[in-house]
Coordinates of C-alpha atoms and ligand atoms in Angstrom, one line a residue:
M977 CA 4.6 29.7 22.6
K978 CA 7.2 28.3 20.2
Y979 CA 7.4 24.6 20.7
G980 CA 10.8 23.0 20.3
F981 CA 10.0 20.0 18.1
A982 CA 12.7 17.4 17.5
K983 CA 14.9 17.9 14.4
R984 CA 13.6 14.6 13.0
V985 CA 10.0 15.9 12.6
K986 CA 11.1 19.2 11.1
H987 CA 10.0 18.0 7.6
L988 CA 7.1 16.0 8.8
Q989 CA 3.9 17.2 7.0
S990 CA 0.4 16.0 6.9
S991 CA -0.1 13.8 3.8
A992 CA -1.6 15.7 0.9
V993 CA -4.0 12.8 0.5
R994 CA -5.4 13.2 4.0
D995 CA -5.7 16.9 3.6
I996 CA -7.8 16.5 0.5
L997 CA -9.9 13.9 2.2
K998 CA -10.6 16.2 5.1
V999 CA -11.8 19.0 2.7
I1000 CA -14.0 16.8 0.6
D1001 CA -15.5 14.8 3.5
N1002 CA -18.8 16.6 3.1
G1003 CA -20.4 14.0 0.9
N1004 CA -21.0 16.4 -2.1
V1005 CA -17.8 15.5 -3.9
I1006 CA -17.3 12.2 -5.8
S1007 CA -13.8 11.3 -4.6
F1008 CA -11.3 9.2 -6.5
A1009 CA -8.7 10.5 -4.0
G1010 CA -8.4 8.1 -1.1
G1011 CA -7.0 4.6 -1.2
L1012 CA -10.3 3.3 0.2
P1013 CA -12.1 0.1 -0.3
D1014 CA -15.9 0.3 -0.8
D1015 CA -17.9 0.5 2.5
D1016 CA -20.6 -1.6 0.8
M1017 CA -18.2 -4.4 0.3
F1018 CA -17.3 -4.7 3.9
P1019 CA -18.4 -8.1 5.3
V1020 CA -20.3 -6.4 8.1
E1021 CA -22.3 -9.4 9.3
A1022 CA -19.2 -11.6 9.4
V1023 CA -17.3 -9.0 11.3
Q1024 CA -20.2 -8.6 13.8
A1025 CA -20.5 -12.4 14.2
A1026 CA -16.8 -12.6 14.8
F1027 CA -17.0 -10.0 17.6
D1028 CA -20.1 -11.7 19.0
K1029 CA -18.1 -15.0 19.1
T1030 CA -15.2 -13.2 20.7
F1031 CA -17.4 -11.9 23.6
Q1032 CA -19.0 -15.3 23.9
S1033 CA -15.6 -16.9 24.3
G1034 CA -14.9 -15.3 27.7
K1035 CA -13.1 -12.2 28.9
K1036 CA -9.6 -13.2 27.7
A1037 CA -9.8 -11.0 24.6
L1038 CA -10.4 -8.0 26.8
Q1039 CA -7.2 -8.6 28.8
Y1040 CA -3.6 -7.4 27.8
G1041 CA -2.2 -9.7 25.2
V1042 CA 1.1 -11.0 23.9
T1043 CA 3.2 -8.4 22.1
E1044 CA 3.9 -10.7 19.1
G1045 CA 0.1 -11.1 18.6
F1046 CA -2.7 -13.6 19.3
M1047 CA -1.1 -17.0 18.6
P1048 CA -4.1 -18.6 16.8
L1049 CA -4.3 -15.6 14.4
R1050 CA -0.6 -15.8 13.8
E1051 CA -1.0 -19.5 13.0
I1052 CA -3.7 -18.7 10.5
I1053 CA -1.6 -16.0 8.8
V1054 CA 1.3 -18.5 8.5
E1055 CA -1.1 -20.9 6.7
R1056 CA -2.5 -18.2 4.5
M1057 CA 0.9 -16.9 3.5
K1058 CA 1.8 -20.5 2.3
T1059 CA -0.9 -20.1 -0.4
K1060 CA 1.3 -17.3 -1.8
G1061 CA 4.4 -19.5 -1.5
I1062 CA 5.8 -17.7 1.6
Q1063 CA 7.1 -20.1 4.2
S1064 CA 7.2 -18.8 7.8
T1065 CA 7.1 -19.9 11.4
V1066 CA 5.0 -18.1 14.0
D1067 CA 8.3 -16.8 15.5
E1068 CA 9.1 -15.0 12.3
L1069 CA 5.8 -13.1 12.4
L1070 CA 4.6 -10.1 14.3
I1071 CA 1.1 -8.7 14.3
T1072 CA 1.1 -4.9 13.8
T1073 CA -1.4 -2.1 13.8
G1074 CA -1.8 -2.3 10.1
S1075 CA 1.1 -2.5 7.6
Q1076 CA 1.7 1.2 8.3
Q1077 CA 3.0 0.3 11.8
A1078 CA 5.1 -2.5 10.3
I1079 CA 7.0 0.1 8.2
D1080 CA 7.4 2.3 11.3
L1081 CA 8.6 -0.4 13.6
F1082 CA 11.0 -1.7 11.0
S1083 CA 12.4 1.8 10.5
R1084 CA 12.7 2.3 14.2
V1085 CA 14.9 -0.7 14.8
M1086 CA 16.9 -0.6 11.6
F1087 CA 17.8 3.0 10.7
N1088 CA 20.2 5.5 12.0
P1089 CA 20.0 9.1 10.7
G1090 CA 21.6 9.2 7.3
D1091 CA 21.0 5.6 6.4
V1092 CA 19.9 5.0 2.9
V1093 CA 16.8 3.4 1.5
L1094 CA 16.2 2.9 -2.2
T1095 CA 12.6 3.2 -3.5
E1096 CA 10.8 3.6 -6.7
N1097 CA 9.8 7.1 -7.8
P1098 CA 6.9 7.6 -7.2
T1099 CA 6.2 5.3 -4.2
Y1100 CA 3.9 5.0 -1.2
L1101 CA 3.7 8.4 0.3
A1102 CA 3.2 7.3 3.9
A1103 CA 6.3 5.1 3.8
L1104 CA 8.2 8.2 2.7
Q1105 CA 6.8 10.0 5.7
V1106 CA 8.0 7.3 8.0
F1107 CA 11.5 7.2 6.5
E1108 CA 11.7 11.0 6.8
S1109 CA 10.8 10.9 10.4
Y1110 CA 13.7 8.6 11.1
E1111 CA 16.0 10.9 9.1
V1112 CA 16.6 8.3 6.4
K1113 CA 18.0 9.3 3.1
V1114 CA 15.7 8.1 0.4
I1115 CA 17.2 7.6 -3.0
P1116 CA 14.9 7.0 -6.0
V1117 CA 15.7 4.2 -8.5
L1118 CA 14.6 4.6 -12.1
S1119 CA 11.9 2.1 -13.1
D1120 CA 9.5 1.2 -16.0
E1121 CA 6.3 -0.8 -15.9
H1122 CA 8.1 -4.0 -15.0
G1123 CA 9.9 -2.7 -11.9
M1124 CA 13.2 -1.1 -11.0
L1125 CA 15.6 -0.9 -13.9
P1126 CA 18.5 -3.3 -13.3
D1127 CA 21.3 -1.0 -14.3
D1128 CA 20.2 1.9 -12.2
L1129 CA 19.4 -0.4 -9.3
A1130 CA 22.9 -2.0 -9.5
Y1131 CA 24.5 1.5 -9.9
K1132 CA 22.7 2.9 -6.9
M1133 CA 23.3 -0.1 -4.7
K1134 CA 27.0 0.3 -5.3
K1135 CA 27.1 4.1 -5.0
Y1136 CA 24.8 4.6 -2.0
K1137 CA 25.3 1.3 -0.1
P1138 CA 21.7 1.3 1.1
K1139 CA 20.5 -0.6 4.2
C1140 CA 17.2 -1.5 2.5
V1141 CA 15.2 -1.4 -0.7
Y1142 CA 11.5 -0.6 -0.1
V1143 CA 9.2 -1.9 -2.8
V1144 CA 5.5 -2.4 -3.5
P1145 CA 5.9 -4.9 -6.4
T1146 CA 2.3 -6.1 -6.7
F1147 CA -0.3 -3.5 -7.7
A1148 CA 1.7 -0.6 -6.4
N1149 CA 0.4 2.5 -4.7
P1150 CA 0.3 4.8 -6.5
S1151 CA 1.4 3.4 -9.9
G1152 CA -0.8 0.3 -9.9
K1153 CA 2.0 -1.6 -11.6
V1154 CA 3.2 -5.2 -11.2
W1155 CA 6.8 -6.2 -11.3
S1156 CA 7.9 -8.9 -13.6
L1157 CA 9.3 -12.1 -12.1
E1158 CA 12.7 -11.4 -13.6
R1159 CA 12.9 -8.0 -11.9
R1160 CA 11.9 -9.6 -8.6
H1161 CA 14.6 -12.2 -9.0
Y1162 CA 17.1 -9.6 -10.0
L1163 CA 16.5 -7.4 -7.0
L1164 CA 16.7 -10.4 -4.6
E1165 CA 19.9 -11.7 -6.1
L1166 CA 21.5 -8.3 -6.0
A1167 CA 20.3 -7.7 -2.4
K1168 CA 21.7 -11.0 -1.3
R1169 CA 25.1 -10.3 -2.9
K1170 CA 25.3 -6.8 -1.4
K1171 CA 23.8 -8.0 2.0
V1172 CA 20.9 -5.5 1.7
L1173 CA 17.4 -6.0 3.1
I1174 CA 14.3 -5.8 1.0
F1175 CA 11.1 -4.5 2.6
E1176 CA 8.2 -5.9 0.5
D1177 CA 4.9 -4.0 1.2
D1178 CA 2.0 -6.1 -0.2
P1179 CA -1.4 -4.7 0.9
Y1180 CA -3.0 -5.3 -2.5
G1181 CA -1.6 -8.6 -3.6
R1182 CA -4.9 -10.5 -3.1
I1183 CA -6.9 -8.0 -5.2
Q1184 CA -5.8 -9.5 -8.5
F1185 CA -8.2 -9.4 -11.5
N1186 CA -7.0 -12.5 -13.4
D1187 CA -7.2 -15.6 -11.3
E1188 CA -4.8 -17.5 -13.6
E1189 CA -1.9 -15.1 -13.1
I1190 CA 0.7 -15.8 -10.4
Y1191 CA 2.5 -12.8 -8.9
T1192 CA 5.1 -14.4 -6.8
P1193 CA 6.0 -12.3 -3.8
I1194 CA 9.7 -11.6 -3.5
A1195 CA 9.5 -13.1 0.0
A1196 CA 8.5 -16.4 -1.6
L1197 CA 11.7 -16.5 -3.6
D1198 CA 13.8 -15.8 -0.5
D1199 CA 15.3 -18.3 1.9
G1200 CA 14.0 -16.2 4.9
T1201 CA 17.1 -14.1 5.4
H1202 CA 16.7 -11.0 3.2
V1203 CA 13.1 -10.1 2.9
L1204 CA 10.7 -8.4 5.3
Y1205 CA 7.2 -9.0 4.0
T1206 CA 4.2 -7.0 5.3
S1207 CA 0.5 -7.4 4.5
T1208 CA -2.8 -6.4 6.0
F1209 CA -6.5 -7.2 6.6
S1210 CA -7.3 -3.6 5.7
K1211 CA -8.1 -4.2 2.0
T1212 CA -9.7 -7.6 2.3
V1213 CA -11.7 -7.3 5.5
V1214 CA -12.0 -3.8 6.9
P1215 CA -9.3 -1.1 7.6
A1216 CA -10.8 -0.1 10.9
L1217 CA -9.6 -3.2 12.6
R1218 CA -6.1 -1.8 12.0
T1219 CA -4.5 -5.3 11.8
G1220 CA -1.6 -6.2 9.7
W1221 CA 1.5 -8.3 10.0
I1222 CA 5.1 -8.5 9.2
K1223 CA 7.2 -11.6 8.5
G1224 CA 11.0 -11.6 8.4
P1225 CA 14.2 -12.9 9.9
F1226 CA 13.6 -13.9 13.5
Q1227 CA 16.2 -11.5 14.9
I1228 CA 14.6 -8.5 13.2
I1229 CA 11.1 -9.6 14.2
R1230 CA 12.2 -10.0 17.8
M1231 CA 13.7 -6.6 17.9
M1232 CA 10.6 -5.1 16.3
A1233 CA 8.5 -6.9 19.0
Q1234 CA 10.5 -5.1 21.6
A1235 CA 9.9 -1.8 19.8
Q1236 CA 6.2 -2.7 19.6
Q1237 CA 6.3 -3.2 23.4
A1238 CA 7.8 0.2 23.9
A1239 CA 5.3 1.8 21.5
V1240 CA 1.9 0.3 22.5
L1241 CA 2.6 -3.0 24.4
H1242 CA 0.7 -4.8 21.6
S1243 CA -1.7 -4.2 18.8
N1244 CA -5.5 -4.3 19.6
S1245 CA -6.2 -7.8 20.9
L1246 CA -10.0 -7.6 20.5
A1247 CA -9.5 -7.0 16.8
Q1248 CA -7.1 -9.9 16.6
H1249 CA -9.5 -12.3 18.4
A1250 CA -12.3 -11.2 16.1
L1251 CA -10.2 -11.7 13.0
Y1252 CA -9.3 -15.2 14.2
H1253 CA -12.9 -16.1 14.5
L1254 CA -13.7 -14.4 11.1
C1255 CA -11.0 -16.4 9.4
C1256 CA -12.3 -19.7 11.0
D1257 CA -16.0 -19.2 10.4
F1258 CA -16.3 -17.0 7.3
D1259 CA -15.3 -17.8 3.7
L1260 CA -12.7 -15.0 3.4
D1261 CA -11.3 -16.4 0.1
G1262 CA -14.9 -16.4 -1.3
H1263 CA -15.2 -12.8 -0.2
I1264 CA -11.9 -11.9 -1.8
Q1265 CA -13.2 -13.4 -5.1
L1266 CA -16.2 -11.1 -4.8
L1267 CA -13.9 -8.1 -4.2
R1268 CA -11.8 -9.0 -7.2
K1269 CA -14.9 -9.2 -9.5
T1270 CA -16.4 -6.1 -8.2
Y1271 CA -13.3 -4.0 -8.3
F1272 CA -12.4 -5.4 -11.8
N1273 CA -15.8 -4.2 -13.1
R1274 CA -15.2 -0.7 -11.6
M1275 CA -11.7 -0.6 -13.1
K1276 CA -13.3 -1.4 -16.5
I1277 CA -15.8 1.4 -16.1
M1278 CA -13.1 3.9 -15.3
H1279 CA -10.9 2.6 -18.1
E1280 CA -13.8 3.0 -20.7
L1281 CA -14.3 6.6 -19.6
L1282 CA -10.6 7.4 -19.7
Q1283 CA -10.6 6.1 -23.3
S1284 CA -13.4 8.4 -24.1
A1285 CA -11.2 11.5 -23.3
N1286 CA -10.2 13.4 -26.3
I1287 CA -6.8 14.2 -24.8
P1288 CA -3.7 12.1 -24.8
L1289 CA -3.5 10.3 -21.5
S1290 CA -0.8 7.7 -20.7
Y1291 CA -1.4 4.9 -18.2
V1292 CA -1.0 1.2 -17.7
V1293 CA -4.3 -0.7 -17.3
P1294 CA -4.2 -2.2 -13.7
K1295 CA -4.1 -5.9 -13.3
G1296 CA -5.3 -5.6 -9.7
G1297 CA -5.2 -3.3 -6.7
M1298 CA -7.0 0.0 -6.5
F1299 CA -5.5 2.7 -8.7
F1300 CA -5.0 4.1 -12.1
W1301 CA -1.9 6.2 -12.4
I1302 CA -2.3 8.7 -15.2
K1303 CA 0.0 11.1 -17.0
L1304 CA -1.8 14.1 -18.5
P1305 CA -0.2 16.1 -21.2
E1306 CA 3.0 17.8 -19.9
E1307 CA 1.6 21.3 -20.0
I1308 CA -1.1 20.4 -17.4
N1309 CA -0.4 20.9 -13.7
A1310 CA -2.5 18.3 -11.9
A1311 CA -2.4 20.3 -8.6
D1312 CA -3.7 23.4 -10.3
L1313 CA -6.4 21.4 -12.0
L1314 CA -7.6 19.9 -8.7
G1315 CA -9.4 23.0 -7.4
H1316 CA -11.2 23.2 -10.7
A1317 CA -12.3 19.5 -10.5
V1318 CA -13.4 19.8 -6.9
M1319 CA -15.5 22.9 -7.8
R1320 CA -17.2 20.6 -10.4
G1321 CA -17.7 17.9 -7.7
V1322 CA -14.9 15.5 -8.3
A1323 CA -11.6 14.9 -6.4
Y1324 CA -8.4 13.0 -7.2
V1325 CA -4.9 13.1 -5.8
P1326 CA -2.2 14.9 -7.8
G1327 CA 0.8 12.7 -8.2
A1328 CA 3.6 15.0 -7.2
P1329 CA 3.6 14.2 -3.4
F1330 CA 4.3 10.5 -4.2
Y1331 CA 7.7 11.4 -5.6
V1332 CA 11.0 11.3 -3.7
S1333 CA 12.3 13.9 -6.0
D1334 CA 11.8 15.4 -9.5
P1335 CA 8.0 15.1 -9.3
E1336 CA 6.1 14.9 -12.6
Q1337 CA 3.4 17.7 -12.1
N1338 CA 1.2 16.2 -14.8
T1339 CA 0.4 13.0 -12.9
I1340 CA -2.6 11.9 -11.0
R1341 CA -3.8 8.9 -9.0
L1342 CA -7.4 7.7 -9.4
N1343 CA -9.0 5.2 -7.0
Y1344 CA -11.7 3.1 -8.6
T1345 CA -12.7 0.9 -5.7
H1346 CA -14.5 3.3 -3.4
S1347 CA -17.2 4.7 -5.6
T1348 CA -20.3 2.9 -6.8
P1349 CA -20.5 2.2 -10.6
D1350 CA -23.0 5.1 -10.9
K1351 CA -20.8 7.5 -9.1
L1352 CA -17.8 6.3 -11.0
K1353 CA -19.5 7.0 -14.3
E1354 CA -20.8 10.4 -13.1
G1355 CA -17.5 11.5 -11.6
M1356 CA -15.4 10.3 -14.6
R1357 CA -17.6 12.0 -17.1
V1358 CA -17.0 15.3 -15.2
L1359 CA -13.3 14.6 -14.8
V1360 CA -12.8 13.8 -18.5
E1361 CA -14.6 17.1 -19.4
V1362 CA -12.4 19.0 -17.0
F1363 CA -9.3 17.3 -18.6
S1364 CA -10.5 18.2 -22.1
E1365 CA -11.4 21.8 -21.3
T1366 CA -8.1 22.4 -19.6
N1367 CA -6.3 20.8 -22.5
S1368 CA -8.0 23.1 -25.0
T1369 CA -7.2 26.1 -22.8
V1370 CA -3.5 25.3 -22.5
H1371 CA -3.3 24.8 -26.3
S1372 CA -5.4 27.8 -27.3
Ligands
LIG1631 C1 1.5 0.5 -0.1 C2 0.8 0.6 1.2 N1 1.4 0.1 2.3 C3 0.8 0.2 3.5 C4 -0.5 0.7 3.7 C5 -1.1 0.7 5.0 O1 -2.1 -0.2 5.2 P1 -2.7 -0.5 6.6 O2 -4.1 -0.1 6.6 O3 -2.5 -2.0 6.8 O4 -1.9 0.2 7.7 C6 -1.2 1.2 2.5 C7 -2.5 1.7 2.7 O5 -3.1 2.3 1.8 C8 -0.5 1.1 1.3 O6 -1.1 1.6 0.2

């Protein structure tokens, strides 16, 4: 039977990243493809203790909960955001099923078909999928390693009159880049002048490698009127709890809570209670320090092996987050090369699906957080060989 799907899902496709992960999920391939933290870095005992405490605290956590989220957890998130300079009340905060749902709920309450969102190019693939499912027109803005280019941003704000600018300004996925403070200010000032919202997606902000640096969230520069800020426990605790949050103007958060009610009534309360106990009883900041050190060392290993490649690669060394974003020589098609790499036991994600338009076929995203140092070395040696061999072939 031919099923009559809605027009808005006509272009909805499974993410290329997920498809690759499915194929290589047999344990024989060293994967730099997913955006995964290292399983061995999960604070398993602390999570278990937090759930034990939740069950010891009575049956309330098993009951239906409040749509906006478990109040004691919201209070903790408000305090934790203050350390990043973000001021919020609990009423401006909604707990969501990961940051992914925050993007979805925001889109659901804000966008009509044909509304325009400006993004970087490339940008977070799963955000593009959400925008597409709400029939949003996504317009890419030119950018360099410091963020969106002011002239192009101003031009596209004027030309397209967007409803929102979606950005991942701190250790972006996939590009790994960090916006300069000037570019953050510029975007905010322009957005205020043009009465445009900024959606700041910040899952990686805590995974920074240099403790001395300060990467001020755009939300910390705002007076609470123009920026929606989402973050998550996925990268700092465990993704399986599927708990994130969004902070923004009260009217938008209230509308999103209503949409949340319609979607799932509320995000998983058991996870929220457990995260509350975890935040109270476990040294989460100490754990984050350990993640920073561990992931920094892995990034260095990957970097050293990239430097050993006898082929011109272009990339920015990440200052945090989970990814290297690499440009291979122009003649090399990263998607074509993938089959070859997987046959040799290594996987990565070709960069093209992360583009809104005009994909650069010679780009790849490499994750350095999921593999152990030994696997990283082994996989990178193979990958560098694959790069070099392909480079010789295309130039022979
Ligand atoms: C930029 C970005 N936003 C949002 C998410 C979704 O995170 P969560 O697990 O909180 O849904 C991810 C996950 O990889 C991401 O990279």
